[in-house]
Each structure stands twice: as structure tokens, then as C-alpha cells.
mmCIF file of C-alpha atoms in Angstrom:
data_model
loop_
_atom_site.group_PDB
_atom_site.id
_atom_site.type_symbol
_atom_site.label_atom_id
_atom_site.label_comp_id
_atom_site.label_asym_id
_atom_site.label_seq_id
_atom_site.Cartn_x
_atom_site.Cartn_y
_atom_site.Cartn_z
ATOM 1 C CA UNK D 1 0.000 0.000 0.000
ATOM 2 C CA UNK D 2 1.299 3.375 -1.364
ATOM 3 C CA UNK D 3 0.536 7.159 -0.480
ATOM 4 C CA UNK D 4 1.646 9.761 -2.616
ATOM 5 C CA UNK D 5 3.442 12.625 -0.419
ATOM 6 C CA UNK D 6 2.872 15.964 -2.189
ATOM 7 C CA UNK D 7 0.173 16.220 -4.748
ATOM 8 C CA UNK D 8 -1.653 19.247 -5.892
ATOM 9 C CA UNK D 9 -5.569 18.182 -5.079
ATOM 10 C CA UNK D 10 -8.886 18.790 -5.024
ATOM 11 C CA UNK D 11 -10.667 19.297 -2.111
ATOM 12 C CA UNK D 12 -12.349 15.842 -2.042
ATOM 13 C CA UNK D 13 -9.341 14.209 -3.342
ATOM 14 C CA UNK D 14 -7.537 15.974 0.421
ATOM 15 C CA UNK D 15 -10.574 14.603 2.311
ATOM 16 C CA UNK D 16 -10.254 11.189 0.211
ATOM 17 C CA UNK D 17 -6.201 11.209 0.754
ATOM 18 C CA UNK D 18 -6.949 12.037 4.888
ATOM 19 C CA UNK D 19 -9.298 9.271 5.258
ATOM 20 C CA UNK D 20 -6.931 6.903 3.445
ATOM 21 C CA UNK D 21 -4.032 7.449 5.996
ATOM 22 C CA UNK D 22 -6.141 7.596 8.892
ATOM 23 C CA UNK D 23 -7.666 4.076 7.510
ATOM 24 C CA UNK D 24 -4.546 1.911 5.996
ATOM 25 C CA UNK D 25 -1.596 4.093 8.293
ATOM 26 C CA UNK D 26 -3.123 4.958 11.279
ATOM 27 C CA UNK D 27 -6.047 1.958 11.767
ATOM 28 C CA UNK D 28 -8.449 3.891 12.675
ATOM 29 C CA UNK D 29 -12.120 2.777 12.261
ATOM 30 C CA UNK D 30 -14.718 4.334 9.718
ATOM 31 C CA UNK D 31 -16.315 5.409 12.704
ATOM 32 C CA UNK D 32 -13.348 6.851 14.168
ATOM 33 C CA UNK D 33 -12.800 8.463 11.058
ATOM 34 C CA UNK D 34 -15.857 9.710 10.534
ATOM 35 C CA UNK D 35 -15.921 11.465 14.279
ATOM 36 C CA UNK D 36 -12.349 13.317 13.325
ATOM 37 C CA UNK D 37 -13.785 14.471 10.475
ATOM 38 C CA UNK D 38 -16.998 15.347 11.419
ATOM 39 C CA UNK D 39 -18.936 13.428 8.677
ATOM 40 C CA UNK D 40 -20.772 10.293 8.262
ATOM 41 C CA UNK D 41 -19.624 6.201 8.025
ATOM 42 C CA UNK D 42 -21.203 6.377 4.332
ATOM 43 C CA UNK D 43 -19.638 9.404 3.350
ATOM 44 C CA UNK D 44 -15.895 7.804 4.448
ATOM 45 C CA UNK D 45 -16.560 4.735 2.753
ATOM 46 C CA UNK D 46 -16.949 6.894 -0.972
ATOM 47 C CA UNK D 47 -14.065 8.650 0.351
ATOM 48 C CA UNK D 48 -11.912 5.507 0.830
ATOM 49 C CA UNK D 49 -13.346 4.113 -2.131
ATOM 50 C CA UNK D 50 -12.617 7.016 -4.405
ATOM 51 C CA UNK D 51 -8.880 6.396 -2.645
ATOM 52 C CA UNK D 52 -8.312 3.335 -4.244
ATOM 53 C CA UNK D 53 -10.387 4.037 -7.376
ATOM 54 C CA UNK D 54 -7.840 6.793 -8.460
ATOM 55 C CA UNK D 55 -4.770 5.253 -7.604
ATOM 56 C CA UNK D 56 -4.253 7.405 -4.314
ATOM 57 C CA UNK D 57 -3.856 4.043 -2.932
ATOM 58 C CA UNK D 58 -2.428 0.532 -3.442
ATOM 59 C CA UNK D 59 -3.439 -2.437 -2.099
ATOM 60 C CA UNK D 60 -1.395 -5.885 -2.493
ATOM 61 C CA UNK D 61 -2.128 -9.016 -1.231
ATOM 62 C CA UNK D 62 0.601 -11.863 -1.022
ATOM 63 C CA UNK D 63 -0.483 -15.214 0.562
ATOM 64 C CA UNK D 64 1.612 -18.443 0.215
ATOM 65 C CA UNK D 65 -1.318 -20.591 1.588
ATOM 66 C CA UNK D 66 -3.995 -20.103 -0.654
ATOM 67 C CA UNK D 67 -5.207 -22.637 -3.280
ATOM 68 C CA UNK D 68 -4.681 -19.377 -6.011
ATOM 69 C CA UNK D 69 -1.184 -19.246 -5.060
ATOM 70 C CA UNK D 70 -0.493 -23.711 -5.489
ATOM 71 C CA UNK D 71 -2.095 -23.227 -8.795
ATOM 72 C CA UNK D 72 0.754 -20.613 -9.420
ATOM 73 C CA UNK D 73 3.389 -22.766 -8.377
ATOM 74 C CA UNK D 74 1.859 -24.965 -10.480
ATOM 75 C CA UNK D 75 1.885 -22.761 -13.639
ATOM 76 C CA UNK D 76 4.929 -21.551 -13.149
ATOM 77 C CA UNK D 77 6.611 -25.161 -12.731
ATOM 78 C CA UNK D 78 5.048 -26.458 -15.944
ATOM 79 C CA UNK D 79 4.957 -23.168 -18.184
ATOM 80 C CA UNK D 80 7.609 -21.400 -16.985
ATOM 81 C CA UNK D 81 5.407 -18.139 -16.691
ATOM 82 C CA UNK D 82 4.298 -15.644 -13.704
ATOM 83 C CA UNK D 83 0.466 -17.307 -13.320
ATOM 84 C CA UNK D 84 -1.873 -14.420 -11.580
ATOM 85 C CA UNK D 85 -4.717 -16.276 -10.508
ATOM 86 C CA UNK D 86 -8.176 -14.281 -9.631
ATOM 87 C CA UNK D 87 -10.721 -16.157 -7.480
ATOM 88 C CA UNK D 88 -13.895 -16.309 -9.200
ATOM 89 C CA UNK D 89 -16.909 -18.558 -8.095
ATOM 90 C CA UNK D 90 -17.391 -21.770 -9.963
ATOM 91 C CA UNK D 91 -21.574 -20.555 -10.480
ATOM 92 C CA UNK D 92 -19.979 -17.622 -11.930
ATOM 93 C CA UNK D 93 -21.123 -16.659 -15.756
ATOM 94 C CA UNK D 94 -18.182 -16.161 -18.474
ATOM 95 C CA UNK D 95 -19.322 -12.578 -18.630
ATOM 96 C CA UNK D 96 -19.031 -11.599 -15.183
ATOM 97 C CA UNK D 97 -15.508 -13.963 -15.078
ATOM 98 C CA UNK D 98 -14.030 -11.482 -17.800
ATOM 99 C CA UNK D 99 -14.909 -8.445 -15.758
ATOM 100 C CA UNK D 100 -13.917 -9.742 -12.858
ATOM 101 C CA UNK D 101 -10.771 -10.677 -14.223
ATOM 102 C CA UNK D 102 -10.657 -7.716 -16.172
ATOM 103 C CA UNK D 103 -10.607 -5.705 -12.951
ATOM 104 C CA UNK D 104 -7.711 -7.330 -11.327
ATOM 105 C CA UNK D 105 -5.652 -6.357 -14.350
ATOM 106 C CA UNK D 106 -6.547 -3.202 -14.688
ATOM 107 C CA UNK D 107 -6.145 -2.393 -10.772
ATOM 108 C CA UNK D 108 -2.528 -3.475 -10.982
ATOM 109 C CA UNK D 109 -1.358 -2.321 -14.486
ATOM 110 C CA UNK D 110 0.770 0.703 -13.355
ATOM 111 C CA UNK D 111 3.069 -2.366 -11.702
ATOM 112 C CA UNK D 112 4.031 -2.589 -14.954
ATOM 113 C CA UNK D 113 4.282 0.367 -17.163
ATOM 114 C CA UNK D 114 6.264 3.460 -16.326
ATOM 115 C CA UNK D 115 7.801 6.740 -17.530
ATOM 116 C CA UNK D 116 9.528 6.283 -20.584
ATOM 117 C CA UNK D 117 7.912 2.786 -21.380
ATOM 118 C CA UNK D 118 5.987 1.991 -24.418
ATOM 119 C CA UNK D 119 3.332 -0.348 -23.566
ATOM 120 C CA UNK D 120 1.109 -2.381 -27.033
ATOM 121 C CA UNK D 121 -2.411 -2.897 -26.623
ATOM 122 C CA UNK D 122 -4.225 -5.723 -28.749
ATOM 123 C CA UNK D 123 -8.021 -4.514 -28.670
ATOM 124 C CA UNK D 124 -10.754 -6.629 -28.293
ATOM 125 C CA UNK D 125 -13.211 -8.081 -25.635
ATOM 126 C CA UNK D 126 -11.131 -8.514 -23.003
ATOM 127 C CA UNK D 127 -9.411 -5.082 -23.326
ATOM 128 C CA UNK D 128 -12.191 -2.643 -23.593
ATOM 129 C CA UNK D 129 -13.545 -4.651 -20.007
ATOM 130 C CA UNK D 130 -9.685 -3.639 -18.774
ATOM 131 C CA UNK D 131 -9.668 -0.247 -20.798
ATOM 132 C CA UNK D 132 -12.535 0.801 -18.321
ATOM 133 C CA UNK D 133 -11.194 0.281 -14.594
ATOM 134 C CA UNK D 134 -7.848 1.147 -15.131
ATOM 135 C CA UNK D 135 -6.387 2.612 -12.013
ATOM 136 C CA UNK D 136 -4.896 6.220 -12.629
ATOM 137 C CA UNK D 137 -0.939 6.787 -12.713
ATOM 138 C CA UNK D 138 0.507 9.686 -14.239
ATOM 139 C CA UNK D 139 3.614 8.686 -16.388
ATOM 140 C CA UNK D 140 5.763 11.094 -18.646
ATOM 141 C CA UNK D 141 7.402 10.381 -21.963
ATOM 142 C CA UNK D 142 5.628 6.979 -22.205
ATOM 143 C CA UNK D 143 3.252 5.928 -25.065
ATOM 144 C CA UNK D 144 0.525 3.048 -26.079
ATOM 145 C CA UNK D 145 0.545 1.803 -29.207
ATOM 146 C CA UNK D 146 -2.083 -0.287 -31.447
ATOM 147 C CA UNK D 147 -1.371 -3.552 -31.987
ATOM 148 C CA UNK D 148 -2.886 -4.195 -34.923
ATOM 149 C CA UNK D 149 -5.830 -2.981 -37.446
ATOM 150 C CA UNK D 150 -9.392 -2.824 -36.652
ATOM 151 C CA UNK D 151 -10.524 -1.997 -39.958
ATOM 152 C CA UNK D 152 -13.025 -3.990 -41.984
ATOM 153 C CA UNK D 153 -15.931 -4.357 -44.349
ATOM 154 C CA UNK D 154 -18.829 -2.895 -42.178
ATOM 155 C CA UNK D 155 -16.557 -0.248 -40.338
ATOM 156 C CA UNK D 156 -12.915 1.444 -39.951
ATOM 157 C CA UNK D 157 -12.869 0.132 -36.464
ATOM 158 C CA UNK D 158 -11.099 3.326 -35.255
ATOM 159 C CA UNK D 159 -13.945 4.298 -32.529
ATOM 160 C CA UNK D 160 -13.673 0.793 -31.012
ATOM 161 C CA UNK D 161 -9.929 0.407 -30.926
ATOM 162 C CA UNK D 162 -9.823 4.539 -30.329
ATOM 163 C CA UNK D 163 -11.792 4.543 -27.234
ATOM 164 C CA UNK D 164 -9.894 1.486 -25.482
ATOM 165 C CA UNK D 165 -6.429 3.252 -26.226
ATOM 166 C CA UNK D 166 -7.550 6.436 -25.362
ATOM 167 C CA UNK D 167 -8.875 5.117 -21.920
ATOM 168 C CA UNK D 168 -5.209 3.492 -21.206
ATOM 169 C CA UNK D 169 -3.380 6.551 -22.608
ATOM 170 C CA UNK D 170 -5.689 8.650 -20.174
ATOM 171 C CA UNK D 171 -4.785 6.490 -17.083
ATOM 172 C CA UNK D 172 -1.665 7.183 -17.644
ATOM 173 C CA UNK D 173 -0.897 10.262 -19.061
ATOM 174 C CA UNK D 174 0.549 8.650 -22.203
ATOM 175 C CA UNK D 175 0.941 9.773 -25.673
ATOM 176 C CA UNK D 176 -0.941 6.788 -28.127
ATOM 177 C CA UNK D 177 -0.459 5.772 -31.155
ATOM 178 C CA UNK D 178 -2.953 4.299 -33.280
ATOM 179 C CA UNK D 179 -2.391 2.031 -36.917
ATOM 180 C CA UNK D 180 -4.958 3.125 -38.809
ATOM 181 C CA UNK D 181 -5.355 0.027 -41.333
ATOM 182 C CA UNK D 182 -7.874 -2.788 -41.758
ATOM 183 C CA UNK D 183 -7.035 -5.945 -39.742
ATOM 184 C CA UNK D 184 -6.672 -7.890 -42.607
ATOM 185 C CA UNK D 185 -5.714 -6.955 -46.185
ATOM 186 C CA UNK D 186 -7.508 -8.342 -49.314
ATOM 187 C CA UNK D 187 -4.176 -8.728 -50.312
ATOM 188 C CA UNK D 188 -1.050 -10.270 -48.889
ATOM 189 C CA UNK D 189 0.296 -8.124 -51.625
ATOM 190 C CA UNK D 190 -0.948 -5.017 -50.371
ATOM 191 C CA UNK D 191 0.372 -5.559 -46.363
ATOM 192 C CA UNK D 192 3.653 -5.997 -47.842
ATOM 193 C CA UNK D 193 3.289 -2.679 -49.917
ATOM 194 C CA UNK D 194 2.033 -0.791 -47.191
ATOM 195 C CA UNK D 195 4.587 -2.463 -44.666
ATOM 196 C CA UNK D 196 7.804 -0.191 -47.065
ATOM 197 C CA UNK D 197 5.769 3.006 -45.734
ATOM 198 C CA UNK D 198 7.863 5.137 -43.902
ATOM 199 C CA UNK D 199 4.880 6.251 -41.844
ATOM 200 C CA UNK D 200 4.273 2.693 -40.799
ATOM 201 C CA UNK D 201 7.300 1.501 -40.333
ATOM 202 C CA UNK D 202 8.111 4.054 -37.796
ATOM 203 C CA UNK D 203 5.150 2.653 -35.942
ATOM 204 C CA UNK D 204 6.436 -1.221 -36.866
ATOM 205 C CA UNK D 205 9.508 -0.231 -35.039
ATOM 206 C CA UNK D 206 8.009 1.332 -31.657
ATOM 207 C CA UNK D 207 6.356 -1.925 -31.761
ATOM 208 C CA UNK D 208 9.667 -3.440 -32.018
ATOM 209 C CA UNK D 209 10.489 -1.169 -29.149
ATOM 210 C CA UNK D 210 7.660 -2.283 -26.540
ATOM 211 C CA UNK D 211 8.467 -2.704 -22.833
ATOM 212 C CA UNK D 212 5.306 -4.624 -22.299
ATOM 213 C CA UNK D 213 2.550 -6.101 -24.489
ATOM 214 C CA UNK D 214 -1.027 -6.540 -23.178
ATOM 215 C CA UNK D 215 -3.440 -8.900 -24.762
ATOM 216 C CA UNK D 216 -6.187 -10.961 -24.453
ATOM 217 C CA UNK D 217 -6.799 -14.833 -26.592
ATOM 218 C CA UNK D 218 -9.068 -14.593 -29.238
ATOM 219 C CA UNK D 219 -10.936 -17.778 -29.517
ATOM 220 C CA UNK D 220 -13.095 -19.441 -32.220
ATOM 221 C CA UNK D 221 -14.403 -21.222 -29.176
ATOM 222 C CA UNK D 222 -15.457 -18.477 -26.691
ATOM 223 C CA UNK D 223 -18.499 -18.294 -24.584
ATOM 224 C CA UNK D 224 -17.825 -14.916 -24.383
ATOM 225 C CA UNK D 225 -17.326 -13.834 -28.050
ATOM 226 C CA UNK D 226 -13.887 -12.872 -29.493
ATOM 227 C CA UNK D 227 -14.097 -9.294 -31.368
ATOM 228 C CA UNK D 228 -12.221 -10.542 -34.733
ATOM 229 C CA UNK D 229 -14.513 -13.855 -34.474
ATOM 230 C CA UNK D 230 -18.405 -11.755 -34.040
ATOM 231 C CA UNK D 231 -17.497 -8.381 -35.182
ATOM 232 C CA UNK D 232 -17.530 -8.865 -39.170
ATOM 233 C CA UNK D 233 -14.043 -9.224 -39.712
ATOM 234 C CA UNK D 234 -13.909 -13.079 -40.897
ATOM 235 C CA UNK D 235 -16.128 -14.174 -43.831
ATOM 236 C CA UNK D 236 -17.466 -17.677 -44.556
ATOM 237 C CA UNK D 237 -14.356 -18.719 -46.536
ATOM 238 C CA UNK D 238 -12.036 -17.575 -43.744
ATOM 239 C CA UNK D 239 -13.533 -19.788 -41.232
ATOM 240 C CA UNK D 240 -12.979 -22.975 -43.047
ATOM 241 C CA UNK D 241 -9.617 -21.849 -44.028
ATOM 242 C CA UNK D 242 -9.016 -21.172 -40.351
ATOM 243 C CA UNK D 243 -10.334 -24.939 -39.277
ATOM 244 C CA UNK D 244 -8.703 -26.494 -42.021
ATOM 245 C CA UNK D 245 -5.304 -25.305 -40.563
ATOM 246 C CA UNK D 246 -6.123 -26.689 -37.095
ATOM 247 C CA UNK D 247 -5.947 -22.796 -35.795
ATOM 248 C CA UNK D 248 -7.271 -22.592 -31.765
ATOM 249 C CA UNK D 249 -7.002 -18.892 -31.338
ATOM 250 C CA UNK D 250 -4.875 -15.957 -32.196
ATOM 251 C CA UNK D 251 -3.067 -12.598 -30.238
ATOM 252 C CA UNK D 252 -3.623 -9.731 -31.940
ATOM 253 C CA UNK D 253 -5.004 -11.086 -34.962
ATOM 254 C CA UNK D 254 -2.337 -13.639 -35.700
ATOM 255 C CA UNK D 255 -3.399 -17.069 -35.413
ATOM 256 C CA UNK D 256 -1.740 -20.139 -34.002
ATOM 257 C CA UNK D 257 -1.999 -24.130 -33.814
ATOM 258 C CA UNK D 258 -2.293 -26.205 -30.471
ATOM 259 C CA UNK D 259 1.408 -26.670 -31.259
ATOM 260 C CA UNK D 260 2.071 -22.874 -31.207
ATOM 261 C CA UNK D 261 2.957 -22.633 -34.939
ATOM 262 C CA UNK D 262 1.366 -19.813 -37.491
ATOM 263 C CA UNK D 263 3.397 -20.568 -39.783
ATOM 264 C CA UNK D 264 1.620 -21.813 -43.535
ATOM 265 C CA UNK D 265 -2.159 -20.151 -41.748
ATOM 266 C CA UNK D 266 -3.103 -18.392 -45.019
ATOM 267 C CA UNK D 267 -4.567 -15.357 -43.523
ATOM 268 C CA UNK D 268 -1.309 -14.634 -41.209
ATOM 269 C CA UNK D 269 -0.491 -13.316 -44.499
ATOM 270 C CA UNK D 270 -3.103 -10.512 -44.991
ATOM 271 C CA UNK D 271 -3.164 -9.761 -41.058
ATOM 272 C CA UNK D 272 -1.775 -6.300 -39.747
ATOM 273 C CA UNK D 273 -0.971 -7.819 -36.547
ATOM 274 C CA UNK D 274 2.497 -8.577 -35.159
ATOM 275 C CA UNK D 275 4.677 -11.600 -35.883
ATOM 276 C CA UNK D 276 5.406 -13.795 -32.928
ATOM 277 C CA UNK D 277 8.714 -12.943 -33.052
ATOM 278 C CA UNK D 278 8.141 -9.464 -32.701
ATOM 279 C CA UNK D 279 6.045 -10.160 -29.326
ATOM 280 C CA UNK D 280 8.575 -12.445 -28.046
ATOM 281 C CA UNK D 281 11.239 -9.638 -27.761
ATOM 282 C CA UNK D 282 9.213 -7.661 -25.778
ATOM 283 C CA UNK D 283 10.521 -8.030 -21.791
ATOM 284 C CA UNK D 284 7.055 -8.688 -20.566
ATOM 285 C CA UNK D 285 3.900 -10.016 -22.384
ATOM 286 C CA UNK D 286 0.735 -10.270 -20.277
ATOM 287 C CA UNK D 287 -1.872 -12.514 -21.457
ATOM 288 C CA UNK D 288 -5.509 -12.073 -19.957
ATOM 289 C CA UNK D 289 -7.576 -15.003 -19.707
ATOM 290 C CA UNK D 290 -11.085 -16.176 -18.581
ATOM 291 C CA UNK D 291 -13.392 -18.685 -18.868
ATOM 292 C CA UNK D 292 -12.403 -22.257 -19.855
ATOM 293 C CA UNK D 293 -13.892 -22.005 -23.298
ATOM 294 C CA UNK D 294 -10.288 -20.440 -23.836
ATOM 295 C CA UNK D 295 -8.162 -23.385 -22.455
ATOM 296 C CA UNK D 296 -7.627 -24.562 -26.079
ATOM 297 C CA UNK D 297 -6.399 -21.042 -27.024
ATOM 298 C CA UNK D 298 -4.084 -20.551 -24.024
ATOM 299 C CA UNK D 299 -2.215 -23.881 -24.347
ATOM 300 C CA UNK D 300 -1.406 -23.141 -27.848
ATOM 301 C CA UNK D 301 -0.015 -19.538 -26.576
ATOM 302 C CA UNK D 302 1.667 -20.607 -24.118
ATOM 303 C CA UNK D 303 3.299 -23.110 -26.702
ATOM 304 C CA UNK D 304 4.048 -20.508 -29.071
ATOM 305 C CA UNK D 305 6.036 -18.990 -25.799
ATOM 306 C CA UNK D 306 4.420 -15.428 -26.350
ATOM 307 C CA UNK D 307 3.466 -15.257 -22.781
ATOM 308 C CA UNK D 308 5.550 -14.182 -19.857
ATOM 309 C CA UNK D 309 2.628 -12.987 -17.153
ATOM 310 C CA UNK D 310 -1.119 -14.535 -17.204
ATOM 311 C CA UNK D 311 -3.752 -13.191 -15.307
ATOM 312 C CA UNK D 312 -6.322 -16.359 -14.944
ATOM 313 C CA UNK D 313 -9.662 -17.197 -12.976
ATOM 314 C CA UNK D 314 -9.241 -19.929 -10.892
ATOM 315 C CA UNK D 315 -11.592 -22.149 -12.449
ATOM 316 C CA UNK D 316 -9.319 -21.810 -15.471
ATOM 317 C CA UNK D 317 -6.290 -22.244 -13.750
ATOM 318 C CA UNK D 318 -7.305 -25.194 -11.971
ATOM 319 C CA UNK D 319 -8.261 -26.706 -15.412
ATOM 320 C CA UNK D 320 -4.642 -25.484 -17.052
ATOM 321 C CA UNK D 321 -3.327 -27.411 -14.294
ATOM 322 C CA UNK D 322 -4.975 -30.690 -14.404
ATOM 323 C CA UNK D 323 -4.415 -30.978 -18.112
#
């Protein structure tokens, strides 16, 4: 748990940042707090509430006992990645999973990303549901940059993908830069055109440049439905080109085998998103992950090695680890 010292605030941000040391420093009840302050219990809970909603404070947990923290062990051990596992109800839907899951991400994201990082976002489902909890930190000289395309037949995608990087860039004060292509080309011949462009490869090499990556697994399988798989973007053909290559998911619109291969998956070729090799020389990839409709998807990412952090619900987790 972290206080800033010296910040310039608002008045209810002061009365928020009092009732936060008071609470977490000092141990004092609501009641208690509430006396000092002459105010009511309710009115001290929206104040500490407000404290952790804008970052004012952080709270960690770190248990070695839990069953979370075997599975991690567990993860870790097998996969040789840092396994994050949220508790999450068995009775729990897929859609209240994600945004539970979601929330857990986006409460501990500034961990992560920093002044002077560069940080690539993959949009989709799982993204926007982080893009809209993200826990304030103000950063300087950092940036967010698109991942990939969202461009296609019905729309230019730029006010979905837009709004999710503008929320992150928001949070943290950072400059973002958007790719404003389709996701996939008619074409192979025209991404490889397009790919000489000075403009884009100056963004093609901040994405080269990335301290962290931050996707989600798009899924042909998904209770919860992938963007790229319900949004327009795939056609009737690309489907059964898609099954006839044995494909189980994809990150950022490039799609992968149970085996972790892409290579010879036709429409790899017309998609704006980046190779695997790209992702893999970024420091640290987090992967977000609910429901077990995706296990199929994550075991082939975490074959293709494009994965150094996952962020899991249990019931996922424990299924990863009994497989």
C-alpha cells in the first residue's frame, strides 16, 4: 500500500487522501474516522473508495497458503510463466468472469508500465472490459501503441480500438499511437506494400520497441465472443480456411496451432498484426484469460512462448493445471 506525499488536489481528493491514511496508516475505524472528520460512516466509505479508485492508494495481497497461489506454483513449474490467478466462483457466468478478471488487471497495471515505457495494446473483448477500470498513474514520456488494425468491411474500427487506447493513454498520461489500417488486407500483396511506408514503419519499429505487451486470446471457441470472431471481420471462406489449418485462437489477430505454430495459416499473411517474433522480444507479455472455453487457445499460446505474465480465474487455472 502506497501514499503519494505531495500532490496538488482537489478538495475531495484531500478529504479522500486524509481518510486513506487515517484508515490503511493509522487503523483507525470508519467510525473513528468519521468522528475526526466530522462526517458520516457512508460518506468515508466513498471517500476511501474514491482512494483506491484513483490510484491514491495501493493495495497488495501476497499469501503463500492459498489454493490461487499452489495453482501458481503450479503454472509456473510447468509453463515457466508468472500465473496471476483471480478467485472467481465456480456458479460464476463467463461474462461476469471477464470483468472480474478484467478488474484485477486493470487495478494493478501501473506495476508494470512506467515513464519512458511503451506499452502495445491488442483490442478486443477482453481489453475494452480492462480499458474501463484502469487505475490512474501519471507517467511522462511513455506511449501506447495499437497492436494491430481494426478496420473492416462494415466499419474502420477506429472508434472501437480509439476509445480502449484512449482510456489506457488517459490512465496514464501517455501519448498513443494508433495504426490506422484494416485488420486484414484483401491482399497479402498489399500488407507488404504498405509495410515499405515510412509512416508505418516508424510505428512497426516502436512496436519493435515495446516494454510490455497486453493482450487478451481470441478464440473461435469463446463463450464470451472474441471481437475478430463476431465483429464482421472473418467471412465464410475464412472460417474454413481457419479450421482447415487446425488454428485454436490468435493474439492480436495472428493465429496459431495447439502446437504454437502460425506458420503456412493463409490469412497470417493478410493480417496487420504482429509476428510472434516481434512479441517475443518484448521483456514482458501479459496474457488475460477467462473462462475455460479459452483453455484450447491458451495452451497453444503458451506453446508458441508469447506469454511471460497470465492473469487467470481460478476455475481456469485449476483446469490449465490438471491438463
Amino acid at each position: 500500500m502506497t501514499l503519494p506525499n505531495e500532490l496538488t488536489l482537489s478538495n475531495r481528493t484531500s478529504d479522500a487522501l486524509t481518510a486513506a491514511h487515517l484508515y490503511y496508516m493509522q487503523d483507525l475505524t470508519m467510525d473513528a474516522i468519521a468522528h475526526e472528520l466530522h462526517t458520516s460512516r457512508s460518506s468515508i466509505s466513498r471517500l476511501l473508495s474514491q482512494a483506491r479508485a484513483s490510484g491514491l492508494v495501493d493495495i497488495q495481497i501476497r499469501s503463500p497458503l492459498d489454493a490461487t497461489s499452489s495453482l501458481e506454483k503450479v503454472i509456473l513449474d510447468r509453463y515457466h510463466v508468472a500465473a496471476h490467478v483471480v478467485p472467481v466462483p465456480d456458479h460464476a457466468s463467463d461474462v461476469d468472469r471477464l470483468e472480474r478478471v478484467a478488474l484485477s488487471v486493470a487495478r494493478i497495471l501501473g506495476q508494470f508500465f512506467d515513464s519512458n515505457m511503451t506499452m502495445g495494446i491488442a483490442w478486443g473483448s477482453t481489453m475494452n472490459a480492462i480499458s474501463r477500470h484502469v487505475t490512474p498513474k501519471r507517467t511522462h514520456n511513455s506511449q501506447i501503441v495499437q497492436l494491430n488494425g481494426a478496420g473492416n468491411m462494415r466499419t474502420t474500427g477506429l472508434d472501437y480500438a480509439s476509445e480502449i487506447l484512449r482510456r489506457f493513454g488517459d490512465a496514464f498520461g501517455a501519448h498513443v499511437e494508433q495504426f490506422p489500417v484494416p485488420t486484414f488486407f484483401d491482399d497479402p500483396a498489399t500488407r507488404q506494400a504498405l509495410w515499405r511506408e515510412r509512416g508505418v514503419i516508424r510505428l512497426l519499429e516502436l512496436q519493435g520497441r515495446m516494454d510490455v505487451a497486453l493482450f487478451g486470446l481470441g478464440s473461435p471457441f469463446s463463450d464470451v465472443p472474441s471481437h475478430v470472431y463476431a465483429g464482421g471481420y472473418l467471412e465464410d471462406a475464412d472460417f474454413d480456411a481457419l479450421g482447415q489449418s487446425g488454428v485454436v485462437g490468435d493474439v492480436a489477430t495472428i493465429f496459431f496451432r495447439a502446437d504454437g505454430s502460425t506458420d503456412g495459416i493463409p490469412l497470417n499473411q493478410r493480417s496487420t498484426g504482429p509476428d510472434f517474433a516481434v512479441l517475443r522480444r518484448t521483456p514482458r507479455r501479459i496474457c488475460v484469460v477467462s473462462g475455460s472455453s479459452k483453455l484450447a487457445s491458451l495452451r497453444g499460446a503458451l506453446a508458441a512462448r508469447v506469454i511471460t505474465d497470465l492473469y487467470i480465474d481460478e476455475g481456469t487455472a485449476r483446469a490449465l493445471a490438471d491438463s
